[in-house]
Coordinates of C-alpha atoms in Angstrom, one line a residue:
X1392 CA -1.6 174.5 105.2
X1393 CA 1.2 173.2 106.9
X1394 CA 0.7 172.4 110.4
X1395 CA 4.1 173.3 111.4
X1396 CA 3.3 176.8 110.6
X1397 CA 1.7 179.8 112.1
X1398 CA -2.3 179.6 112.2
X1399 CA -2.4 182.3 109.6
X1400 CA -0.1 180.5 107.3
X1401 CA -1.7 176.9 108.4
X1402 CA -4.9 178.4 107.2
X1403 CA -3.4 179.5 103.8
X1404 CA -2.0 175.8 103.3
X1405 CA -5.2 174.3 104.8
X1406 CA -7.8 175.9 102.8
X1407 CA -5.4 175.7 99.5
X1408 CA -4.9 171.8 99.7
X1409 CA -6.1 171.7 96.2
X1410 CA -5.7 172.9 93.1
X1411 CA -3.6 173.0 90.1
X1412 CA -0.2 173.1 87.3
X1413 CA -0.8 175.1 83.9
X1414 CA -2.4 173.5 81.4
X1415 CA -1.0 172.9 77.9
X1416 CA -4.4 174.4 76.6
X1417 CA -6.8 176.3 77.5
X1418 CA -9.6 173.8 76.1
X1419 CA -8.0 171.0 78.6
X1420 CA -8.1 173.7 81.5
X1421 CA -12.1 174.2 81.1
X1422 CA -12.2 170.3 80.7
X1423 CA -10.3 169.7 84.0
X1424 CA -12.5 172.1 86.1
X1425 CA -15.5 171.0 84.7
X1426 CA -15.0 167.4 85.6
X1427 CA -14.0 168.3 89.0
X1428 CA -17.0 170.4 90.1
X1429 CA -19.0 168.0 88.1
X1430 CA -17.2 165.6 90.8
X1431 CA -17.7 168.2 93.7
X1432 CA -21.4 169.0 93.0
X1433 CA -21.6 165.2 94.1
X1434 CA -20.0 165.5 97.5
X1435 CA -22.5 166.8 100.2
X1436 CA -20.2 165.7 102.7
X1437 CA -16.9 164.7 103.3
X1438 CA -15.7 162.9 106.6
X1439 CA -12.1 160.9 106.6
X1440 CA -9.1 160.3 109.0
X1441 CA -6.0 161.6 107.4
X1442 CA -2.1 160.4 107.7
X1443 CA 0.4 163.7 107.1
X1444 CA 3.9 163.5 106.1
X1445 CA 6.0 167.0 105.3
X1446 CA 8.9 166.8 103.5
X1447 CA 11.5 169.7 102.3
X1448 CA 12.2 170.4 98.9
X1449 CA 15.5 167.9 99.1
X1450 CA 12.7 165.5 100.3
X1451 CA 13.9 165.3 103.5
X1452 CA 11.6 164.9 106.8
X1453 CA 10.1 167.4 108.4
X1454 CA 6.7 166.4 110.2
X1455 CA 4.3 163.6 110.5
X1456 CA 0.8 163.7 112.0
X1457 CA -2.6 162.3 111.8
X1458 CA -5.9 164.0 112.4
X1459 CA -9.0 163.8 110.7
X1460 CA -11.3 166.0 108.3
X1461 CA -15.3 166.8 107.7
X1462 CA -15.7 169.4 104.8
X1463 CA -19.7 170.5 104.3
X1464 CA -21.4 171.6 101.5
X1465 CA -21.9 174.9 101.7
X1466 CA -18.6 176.2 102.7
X1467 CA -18.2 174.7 106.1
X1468 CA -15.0 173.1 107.1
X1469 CA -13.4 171.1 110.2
X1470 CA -10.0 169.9 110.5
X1471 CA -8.0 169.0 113.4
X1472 CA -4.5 167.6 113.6
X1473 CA -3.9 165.3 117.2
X1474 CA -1.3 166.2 119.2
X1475 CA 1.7 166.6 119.6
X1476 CA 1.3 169.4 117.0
X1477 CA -2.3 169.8 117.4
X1478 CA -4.2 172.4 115.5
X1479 CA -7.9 173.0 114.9
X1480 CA -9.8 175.2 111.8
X1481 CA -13.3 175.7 111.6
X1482 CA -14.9 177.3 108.9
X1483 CA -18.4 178.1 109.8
X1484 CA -19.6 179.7 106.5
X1485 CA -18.3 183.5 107.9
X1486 CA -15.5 183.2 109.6
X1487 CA -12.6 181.2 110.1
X1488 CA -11.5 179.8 113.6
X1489 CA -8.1 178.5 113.8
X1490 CA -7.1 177.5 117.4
X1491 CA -3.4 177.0 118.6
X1492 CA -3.7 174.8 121.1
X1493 CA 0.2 175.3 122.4
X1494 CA 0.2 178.8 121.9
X1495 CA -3.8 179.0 123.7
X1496 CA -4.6 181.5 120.8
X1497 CA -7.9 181.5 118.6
X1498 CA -7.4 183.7 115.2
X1499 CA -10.4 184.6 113.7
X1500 CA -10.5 186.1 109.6
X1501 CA -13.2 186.7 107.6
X1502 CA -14.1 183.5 105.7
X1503 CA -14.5 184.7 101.9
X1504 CA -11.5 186.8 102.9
X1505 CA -9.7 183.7 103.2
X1506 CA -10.8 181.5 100.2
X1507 CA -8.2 183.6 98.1
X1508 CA -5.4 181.5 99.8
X1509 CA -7.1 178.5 100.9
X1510 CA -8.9 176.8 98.2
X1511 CA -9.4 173.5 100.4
X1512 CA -13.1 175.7 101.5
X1513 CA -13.2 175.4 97.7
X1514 CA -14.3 171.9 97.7
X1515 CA -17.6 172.6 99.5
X1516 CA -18.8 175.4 97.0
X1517 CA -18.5 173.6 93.5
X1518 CA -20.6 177.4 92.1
X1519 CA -18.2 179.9 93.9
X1520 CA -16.5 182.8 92.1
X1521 CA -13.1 181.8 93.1
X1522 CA -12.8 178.9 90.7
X1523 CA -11.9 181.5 88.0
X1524 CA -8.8 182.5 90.2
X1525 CA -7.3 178.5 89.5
X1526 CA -6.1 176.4 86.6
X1527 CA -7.3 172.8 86.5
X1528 CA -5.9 169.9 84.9
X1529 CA -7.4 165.8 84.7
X1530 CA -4.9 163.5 84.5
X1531 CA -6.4 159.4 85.5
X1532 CA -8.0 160.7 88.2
X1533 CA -6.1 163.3 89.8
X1534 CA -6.9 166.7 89.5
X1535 CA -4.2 169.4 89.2
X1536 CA -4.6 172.8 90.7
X1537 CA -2.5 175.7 90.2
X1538 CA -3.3 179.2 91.5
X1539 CA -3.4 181.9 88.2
X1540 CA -1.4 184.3 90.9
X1541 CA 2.5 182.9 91.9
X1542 CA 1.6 185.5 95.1
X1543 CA -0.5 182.9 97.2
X1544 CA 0.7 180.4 99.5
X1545 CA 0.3 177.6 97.6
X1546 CA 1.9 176.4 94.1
X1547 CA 0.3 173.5 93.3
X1548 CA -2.5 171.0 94.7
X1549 CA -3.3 167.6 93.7
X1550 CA -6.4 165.7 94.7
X1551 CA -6.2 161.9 93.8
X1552 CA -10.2 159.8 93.3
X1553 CA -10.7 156.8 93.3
X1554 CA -13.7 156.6 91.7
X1555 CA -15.6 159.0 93.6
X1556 CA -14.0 159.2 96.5
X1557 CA -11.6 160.9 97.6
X1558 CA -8.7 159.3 98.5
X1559 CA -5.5 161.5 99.0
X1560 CA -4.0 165.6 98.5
X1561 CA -0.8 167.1 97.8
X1562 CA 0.2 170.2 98.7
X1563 CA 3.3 172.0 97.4
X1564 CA 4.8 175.9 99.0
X1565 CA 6.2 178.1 97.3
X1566 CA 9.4 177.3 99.2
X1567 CA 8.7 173.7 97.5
X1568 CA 7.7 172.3 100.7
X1569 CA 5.6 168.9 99.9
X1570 CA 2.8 168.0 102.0
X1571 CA 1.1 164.9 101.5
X1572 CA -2.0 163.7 103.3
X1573 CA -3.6 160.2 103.0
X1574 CA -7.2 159.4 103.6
X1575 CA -9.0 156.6 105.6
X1576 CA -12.0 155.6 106.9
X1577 CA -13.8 158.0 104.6
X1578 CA -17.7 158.7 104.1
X1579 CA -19.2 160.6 101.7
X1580 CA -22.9 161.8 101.7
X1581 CA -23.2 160.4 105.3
X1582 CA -24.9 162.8 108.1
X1583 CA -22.3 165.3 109.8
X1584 CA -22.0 166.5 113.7
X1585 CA -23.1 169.9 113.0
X1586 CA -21.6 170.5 116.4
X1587 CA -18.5 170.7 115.0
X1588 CA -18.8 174.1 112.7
X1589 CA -20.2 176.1 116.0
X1590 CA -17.1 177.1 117.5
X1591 CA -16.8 178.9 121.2
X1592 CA -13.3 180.7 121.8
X1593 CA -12.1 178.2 124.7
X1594 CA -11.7 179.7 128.2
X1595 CA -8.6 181.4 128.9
X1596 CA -7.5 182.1 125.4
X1597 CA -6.4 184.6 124.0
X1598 CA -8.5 186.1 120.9
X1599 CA -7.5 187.4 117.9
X1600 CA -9.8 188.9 115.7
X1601 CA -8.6 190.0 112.5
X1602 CA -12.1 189.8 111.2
X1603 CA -13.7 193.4 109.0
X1604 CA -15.8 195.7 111.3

């Protein structure tokens, strides 16, 4: 959900920022993905400022950023990252919107579509099907999530509490790309701008609409 990538790959790093590495048995998996739906069914609404650092798989460098991040229960979803690299998803409950600022593009999928590679909508919808697609382990607080298919964007996500809020996320490619996001100023269960899941295709950009007839 790298934001140095193309909207259609951002999307498939954005909405997968979290979930999971195999489990040593499959009594600790059910445990772990219990616990963190148990932990999800809490969270109404999610609003933070985020810190982003991407680093290579020989931990070198690649992009830092900040934006911030509002996540809605159910399935609803607004991210931004500021400029210089600025991007901007939207998940409205049926479609995805993911705007390209520099490239003045708006892609639009299908929503459900697009929960198969970005599990990040995941964390609004603690009772959707896709759970049974991920392995979860608990582990002190931090919840590893591993995709059950290696075809997927994403290899492994880690969300870190503390207590119940959620504090941090770490996103690793299959290209071993690390992506680590840090969260501030966060409120949970607080009222949301519901301004900000009604998106409008900006004047002057171009539209792609990749979503099913």
């Amino acid at each position: 959900m790298m934001m140095f990538r193309t909207p259609k790959l951002l999307a498939s790093w954005l909405l997968s920022s979290l979930m999971f590495v195999q489990f040593v048995s499959f009594a600790q998996a059910v445990d772990g993905q219990h616990l963190l739906k148990l932990r999800l069914a809490q969270l109404k609404t999610f609003q933070a400022n985020f810190s982003q650092k991407v680093t290579d798989a020989h931990n070198t460098l690649l992009q830092e950023g900040e934006g911030n991040i509002v996540l809605q229960y159910p399935n609803q979803l607004y991210w931004r990252l500021n400029a210089p690299n600025e991007n901007v998803l939207v998940a409205d409950g049926l479609t995805l919107w993911q705007l390209d600022p520099f490239m003045e593009q708006v892609v639009a999928v299908n929503q459900k579509a697009a929960i198969d590679n970005n599990p990040l909508i995941l964390l609004t919808n603690p009772e959707d099907k896709a759970w049974r697609d991920y392995n979860i382990s608990e582990k002190e607080n931090q919840f590893v999530i591993t995709p059950k298919s290696q075809q997927g964007e994403i290899a492994k996500l880690v969300l870190f509490f503390d207590g119940a809020n959620l504090v941090a996320m770490q996103i690793i490619d299959g290209q071993q790309q690390v992506s680590d996001l840090v969260f501030t100023a966060i409120q949970q269960n607080q009222k949301v701008d519901q301004a900000l899941f009604k998106f409008v295709v900006p004047k002057g950009y171009e539209l792609d609409d990749q979503r099913a007839p």
